[in-house]
Coordinates of N, CA and C in Angstrom, one line a residue:
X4 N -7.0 -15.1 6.7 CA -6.7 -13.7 6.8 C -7.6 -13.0 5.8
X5 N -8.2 -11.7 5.7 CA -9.6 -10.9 5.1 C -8.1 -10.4 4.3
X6 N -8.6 -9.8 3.1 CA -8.1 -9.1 2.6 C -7.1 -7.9 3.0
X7 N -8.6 -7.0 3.4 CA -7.7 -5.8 4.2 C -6.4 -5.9 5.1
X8 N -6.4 -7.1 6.2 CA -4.8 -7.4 6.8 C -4.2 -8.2 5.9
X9 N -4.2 -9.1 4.8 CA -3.4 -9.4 3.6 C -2.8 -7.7 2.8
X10 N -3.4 -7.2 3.0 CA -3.1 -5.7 2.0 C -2.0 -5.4 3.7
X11 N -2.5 -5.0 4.7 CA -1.6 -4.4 5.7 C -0.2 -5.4 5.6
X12 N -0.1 -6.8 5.5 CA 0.8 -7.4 5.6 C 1.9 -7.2 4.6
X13 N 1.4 -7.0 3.2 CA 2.6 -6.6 2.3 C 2.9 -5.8 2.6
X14 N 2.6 -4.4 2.7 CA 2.5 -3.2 3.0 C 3.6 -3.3 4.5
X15 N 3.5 -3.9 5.4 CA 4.3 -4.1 6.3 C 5.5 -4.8 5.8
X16 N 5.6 -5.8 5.3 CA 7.1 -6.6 4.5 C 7.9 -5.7 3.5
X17 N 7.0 -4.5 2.8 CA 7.6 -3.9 1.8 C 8.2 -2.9 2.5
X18 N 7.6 -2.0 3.7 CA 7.9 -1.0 4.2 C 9.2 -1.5 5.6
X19 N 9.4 -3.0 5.8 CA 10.5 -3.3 6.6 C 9.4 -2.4 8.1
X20 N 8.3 -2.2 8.3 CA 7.4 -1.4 9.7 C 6.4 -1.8 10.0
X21 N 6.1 -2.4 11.0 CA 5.2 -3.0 11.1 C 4.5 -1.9 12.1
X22 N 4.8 -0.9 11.9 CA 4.0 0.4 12.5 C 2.7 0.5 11.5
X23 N 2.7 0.5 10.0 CA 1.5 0.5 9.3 C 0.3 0.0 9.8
X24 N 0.3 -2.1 10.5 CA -0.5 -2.6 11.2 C -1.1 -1.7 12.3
X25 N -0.1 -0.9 12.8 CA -1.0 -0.8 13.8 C -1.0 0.9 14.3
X26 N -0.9 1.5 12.9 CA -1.5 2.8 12.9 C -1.7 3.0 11.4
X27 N -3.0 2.7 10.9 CA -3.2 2.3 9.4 C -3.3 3.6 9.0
X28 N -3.8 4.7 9.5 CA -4.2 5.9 9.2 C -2.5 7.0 9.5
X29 N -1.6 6.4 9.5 CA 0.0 6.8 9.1 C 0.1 6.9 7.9
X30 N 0.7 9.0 7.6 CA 1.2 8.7 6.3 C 2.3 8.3 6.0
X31 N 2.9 7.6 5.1 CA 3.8 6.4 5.2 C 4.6 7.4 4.2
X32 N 4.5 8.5 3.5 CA 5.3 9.4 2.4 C 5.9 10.0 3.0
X33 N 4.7 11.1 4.1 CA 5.1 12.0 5.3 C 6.1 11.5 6.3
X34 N 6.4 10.7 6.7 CA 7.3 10.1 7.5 C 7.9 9.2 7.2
X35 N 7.8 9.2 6.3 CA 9.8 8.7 5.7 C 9.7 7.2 5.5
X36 N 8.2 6.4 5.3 CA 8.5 5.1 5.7 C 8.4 4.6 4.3
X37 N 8.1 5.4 3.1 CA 8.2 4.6 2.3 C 8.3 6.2 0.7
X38 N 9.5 5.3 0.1 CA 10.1 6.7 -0.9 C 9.5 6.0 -2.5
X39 N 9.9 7.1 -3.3 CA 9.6 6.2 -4.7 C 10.1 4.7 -5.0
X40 N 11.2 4.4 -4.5 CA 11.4 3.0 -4.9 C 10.8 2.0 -4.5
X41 N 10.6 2.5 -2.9 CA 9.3 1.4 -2.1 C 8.5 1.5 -3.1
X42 N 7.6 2.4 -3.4 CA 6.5 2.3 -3.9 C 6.4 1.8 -5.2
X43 N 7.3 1.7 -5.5 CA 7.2 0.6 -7.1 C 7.2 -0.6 -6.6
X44 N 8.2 -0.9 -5.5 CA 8.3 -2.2 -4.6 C 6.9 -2.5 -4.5
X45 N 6.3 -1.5 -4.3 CA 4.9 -2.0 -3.4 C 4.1 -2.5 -4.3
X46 N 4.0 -2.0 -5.4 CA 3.5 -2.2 -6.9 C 3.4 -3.2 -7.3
X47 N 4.8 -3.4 -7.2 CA 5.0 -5.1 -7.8 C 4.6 -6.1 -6.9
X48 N 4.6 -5.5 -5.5 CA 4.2 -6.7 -4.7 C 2.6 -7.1 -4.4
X49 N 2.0 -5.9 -4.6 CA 0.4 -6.1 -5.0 C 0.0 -7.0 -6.2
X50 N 0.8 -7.0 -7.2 CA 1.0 -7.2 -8.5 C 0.4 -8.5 -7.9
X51 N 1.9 -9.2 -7.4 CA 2.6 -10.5 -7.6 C 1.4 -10.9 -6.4
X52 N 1.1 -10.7 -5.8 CA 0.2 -11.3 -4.0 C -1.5 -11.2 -4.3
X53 N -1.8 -10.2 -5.5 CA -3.2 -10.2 -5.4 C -3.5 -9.9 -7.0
X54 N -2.7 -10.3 -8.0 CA -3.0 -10.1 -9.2 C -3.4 -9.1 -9.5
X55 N -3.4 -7.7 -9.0 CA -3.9 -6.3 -9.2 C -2.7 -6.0 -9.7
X56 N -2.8 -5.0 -10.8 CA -1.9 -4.0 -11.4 C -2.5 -2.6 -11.1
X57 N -1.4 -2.3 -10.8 CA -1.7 -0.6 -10.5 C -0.7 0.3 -11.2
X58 N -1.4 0.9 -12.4 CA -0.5 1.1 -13.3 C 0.4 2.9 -12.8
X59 N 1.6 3.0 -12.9 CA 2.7 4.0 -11.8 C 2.5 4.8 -12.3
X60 N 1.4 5.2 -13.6 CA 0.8 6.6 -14.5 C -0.7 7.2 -13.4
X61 N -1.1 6.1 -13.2 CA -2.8 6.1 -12.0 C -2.2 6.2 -10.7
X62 N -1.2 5.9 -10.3 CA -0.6 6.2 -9.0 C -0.8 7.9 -8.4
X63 N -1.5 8.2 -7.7 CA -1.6 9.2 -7.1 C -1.5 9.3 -5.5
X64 N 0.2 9.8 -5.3 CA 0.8 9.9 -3.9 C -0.6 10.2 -2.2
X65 N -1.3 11.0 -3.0 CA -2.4 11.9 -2.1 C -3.5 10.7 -2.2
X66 N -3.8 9.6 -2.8 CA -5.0 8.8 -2.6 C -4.3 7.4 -2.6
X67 N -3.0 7.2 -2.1 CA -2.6 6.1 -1.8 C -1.8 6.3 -0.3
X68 N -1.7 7.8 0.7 CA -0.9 7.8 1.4 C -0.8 6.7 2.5
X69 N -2.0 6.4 3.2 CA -1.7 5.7 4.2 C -2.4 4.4 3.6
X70 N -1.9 2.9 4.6 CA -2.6 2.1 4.5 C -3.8 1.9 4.5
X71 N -4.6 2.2 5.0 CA -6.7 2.7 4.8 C -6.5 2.7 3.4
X72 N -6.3 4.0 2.7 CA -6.1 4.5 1.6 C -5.7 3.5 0.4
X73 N -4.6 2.7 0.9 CA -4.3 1.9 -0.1 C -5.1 1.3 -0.2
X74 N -5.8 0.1 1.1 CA -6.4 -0.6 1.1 C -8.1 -0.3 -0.2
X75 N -8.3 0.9 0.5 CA -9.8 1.4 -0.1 C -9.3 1.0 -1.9
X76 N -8.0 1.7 -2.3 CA -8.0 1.9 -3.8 C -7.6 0.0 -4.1
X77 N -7.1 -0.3 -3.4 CA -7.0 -1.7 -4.1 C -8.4 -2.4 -3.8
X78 N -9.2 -2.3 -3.0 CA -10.8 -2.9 -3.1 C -11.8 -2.8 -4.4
X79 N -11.3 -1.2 -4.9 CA -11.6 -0.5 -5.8 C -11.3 -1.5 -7.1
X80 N -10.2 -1.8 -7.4 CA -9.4 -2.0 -8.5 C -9.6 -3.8 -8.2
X81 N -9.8 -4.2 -7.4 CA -10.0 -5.8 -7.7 C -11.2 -6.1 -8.1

């Protein structure tokens, strides 16, 4: 599995939706699929799956909304 669907797959287990897969360009804040707590969830689960830290001070809601997005900033950061 390429990265990018390893990134979709957590992102799917954290958010309990497997709607992310297969509408990557969904904002996941905008519709409800994922609140502050997910997204520390998600944090940690980047952490723990791809040794990336994403520190929750660099977190910015508007350049992590949808999965693309995330994907792009964690390519970034690895």
């Amino acid at each position: 599995m390429d990265f990018n669907q390893e990134v979709l797959s957590v992102i799917a287990e954290v958010c309990q939706d497997d709607i992310v897969k297969e509408n990557p360009d969904i904002d996941i804040f905008e519709e409800g699929i994922l609140d502050s707590f997910g997204t520390v969830e998600l944090l940690l689960a980047f952490e723990n799956h791809f040794n990336i830290t994403v520190p929750i001070t660099e977190f910015d809601r508007d350049a992590w909304n949808t999965p693309n997005q995330i994907i792009k900033q964690l390519n970034e950061l690895r």
